[in-house]
Coordinates of C-alpha atoms in Angstrom, one line a residue:
M296 CA 57.3 20.0 76.0
G297 CA 57.2 23.4 74.3
S298 CA 55.9 22.3 70.9
F299 CA 53.5 19.6 69.8
S300 CA 54.6 16.7 67.6
I301 CA 52.7 15.4 64.6
W302 CA 51.2 12.7 66.7
H303 CA 49.6 15.2 69.1
W304 CA 48.0 17.0 66.2
L305 CA 46.8 13.7 64.7
I306 CA 45.2 12.7 68.0
V307 CA 43.5 16.1 68.3
L308 CA 42.2 15.8 64.7
L309 CA 40.9 12.3 65.3
I310 CA 39.0 13.5 68.4
V311 CA 37.5 16.5 66.6
V312 CA 36.3 14.2 63.7
M313 CA 34.8 11.7 66.2
V314 CA 33.0 14.5 68.1
F315 CA 31.6 16.5 65.2
G316 CA 31.6 14.0 62.3
T317 CA 32.9 14.5 58.8
K318 CA 29.7 15.9 57.3
K319 CA 29.4 18.7 59.9
L320 CA 33.0 19.6 59.5
K321 CA 32.6 19.8 55.7
N322 CA 29.6 22.1 56.2
I323 CA 31.5 24.3 58.6
G324 CA 34.4 24.5 56.1
G325 CA 32.1 25.5 53.3
D326 CA 30.4 28.1 55.4
L327 CA 33.7 29.6 56.5
G328 CA 34.9 29.7 52.9
G329 CA 31.8 31.4 51.8
A330 CA 32.1 34.0 54.6
V331 CA 35.7 34.7 53.6
K332 CA 34.7 35.1 49.9
G333 CA 31.8 37.4 50.8
F334 CA 34.1 39.5 53.0
K335 CA 36.6 39.8 50.2
D336 CA 33.9 40.8 47.7
G337 CA 32.5 43.3 50.2
M338 CA 36.0 44.9 50.6
K339 CA 36.3 45.2 46.8
D340 CA 32.9 46.7 46.4
G341 CA 33.4 49.0 49.4
G342 CA 36.6 50.4 47.9
T343 CA 34.9 51.2 44.6
A344 CA 31.8 52.7 46.2
A345 CA 34.0 55.0 48.3
D346 CA 35.9 56.1 45.2
D347 CA 32.6 56.8 43.3
K348 CA 31.3 58.9 46.1
A349 CA 34.5 60.9 46.3
A350 CA 34.5 61.6 42.6
A351 CA 30.9 62.9 42.6
P352 CA 30.3 66.6 42.8
A353 CA 28.9 67.9 46.1
G354 CA 25.4 68.7 44.6
Q355 CA 24.9 65.2 43.5
V356 CA 25.9 63.7 46.9
A357 CA 23.3 66.0 48.6
N358 CA 20.6 64.9 46.1
A359 CA 21.5 61.3 46.8
A360 CA 21.1 61.9 50.5
Q361 CA 17.7 63.5 50.0
A362 CA 16.6 60.6 47.8
E363 CA 17.4 58.1 50.6
K364 CA 15.2 60.1 53.1
T365 CA 12.2 59.9 50.8
T366 CA 11.9 56.1 50.7
I367 CA 8.6 54.6 51.7
D368 CA 8.1 51.3 53.5
V369 CA 5.4 49.4 51.6
E370 CA 4.2 47.4 54.6
A371 CA 3.7 50.5 56.7
K372 CA 1.7 52.1 53.9
T373 CA -0.6 49.2 53.5
K374 CA -1.2 48.7 57.2
S375 CA -2.4 52.2 57.9

Protein backbone atom coordinates (compact mmCIF):
# COMPACT_ATOMS: atom_id res chain seq x y z
CA MET A 1 0.00 0.00 0.00
CA GLY A 2 2.96 2.33 0.62
CA SER A 3 4.39 2.27 -2.92
CA PHE A 4 2.79 2.04 -6.31
CA SER A 5 3.52 -0.85 -8.64
CA ILE A 6 4.27 -0.53 -12.34
CA TRP A 7 0.62 -1.27 -13.13
CA HIS A 8 -0.56 1.75 -11.16
CA TRP A 9 1.81 4.02 -13.10
CA LEU A 10 0.76 2.51 -16.44
CA ILE A 11 -2.91 3.13 -15.66
CA VAL A 12 -2.15 6.74 -14.63
CA LEU A 13 -0.15 7.24 -17.85
CA LEU A 14 -3.00 5.79 -19.94
CA ILE A 15 -5.53 8.12 -18.31
CA VAL A 16 -3.28 11.17 -18.85
CA VAL A 17 -2.81 10.27 -22.53
CA MET A 18 -6.56 9.79 -22.95
CA VAL A 19 -7.36 13.13 -21.32
CA PHE A 20 -4.72 15.32 -22.97
CA GLY A 21 -3.85 13.45 -26.15
CA THR A 22 -0.39 12.66 -27.47
CA LYS A 23 -0.02 15.85 -29.53
CA LYS A 24 -0.69 18.16 -26.58
CA LEU A 25 1.67 16.15 -24.36
CA LYS A 26 4.38 16.40 -27.03
CA ASN A 27 3.94 20.19 -27.17
CA ILE A 28 4.07 20.46 -23.38
CA GLY A 29 7.27 18.41 -23.32
CA GLY A 30 8.87 20.60 -25.98
CA ASP A 31 7.87 23.78 -24.16
CA LEU A 32 9.22 22.45 -20.88
CA GLY A 33 12.50 21.44 -22.52
CA GLY A 34 12.85 24.88 -24.13
CA ALA A 35 12.19 26.57 -20.80
CA VAL A 36 14.85 24.47 -19.07
CA LYS A 37 17.34 25.20 -21.86
CA GLY A 38 16.59 28.93 -21.67
CA PHE A 39 17.02 28.86 -17.90
CA LYS A 40 20.41 27.14 -18.21
CA ASP A 41 21.55 29.64 -20.85
CA GLY A 42 20.39 32.51 -18.67
CA MET A 43 22.31 31.15 -15.71
CA LYS A 44 25.47 30.91 -17.82
CA ASP A 45 25.02 34.44 -19.20
CA GLY A 46 24.18 35.81 -15.78
CA GLY A 47 27.39 34.44 -14.32
CA THR A 48 29.57 35.96 -17.05
CA ALA A 49 27.78 39.33 -16.91
CA ALA A 50 28.30 39.53 -13.15
CA ASP A 51 32.00 38.72 -13.60
CA ASP A 52 32.35 41.41 -16.28
CA LYS A 53 30.75 44.08 -14.07
CA ALA A 54 32.96 43.13 -11.13
CA ALA A 55 36.08 43.42 -13.27
CA ALA A 56 35.19 46.90 -14.62
CA PRO A 57 36.63 49.97 -12.84
CA ALA A 58 34.23 52.07 -10.76
CA GLY A 59 34.25 54.99 -13.24
CA GLN A 60 33.08 52.81 -16.10
CA VAL A 61 30.27 51.32 -14.06
CA ALA A 62 29.03 54.82 -13.14
CA ASN A 63 29.14 55.87 -16.81
CA ALA A 64 27.18 52.77 -17.79
CA ALA A 65 24.53 53.63 -15.20
CA GLN A 66 24.24 57.17 -16.60
CA ALA A 67 23.95 55.83 -20.16
CA GLU A 68 20.97 53.69 -19.12
CA LYS A 69 19.19 56.73 -17.66
CA THR A 70 19.42 58.67 -20.94
CA THR A 71 17.49 56.18 -23.08
CA ILE A 72 14.56 57.63 -25.02
CA ASP A 73 11.32 55.82 -25.76
CA VAL A 74 10.68 56.21 -29.49
CA GLU A 75 6.91 55.85 -29.19
CA ALA A 76 6.67 58.50 -26.48
CA LYS A 77 8.74 60.90 -28.59
CA THR A 78 6.55 60.51 -31.69
CA LYS A 79 3.23 60.81 -29.79
CA SER A 80 3.96 64.15 -28.17
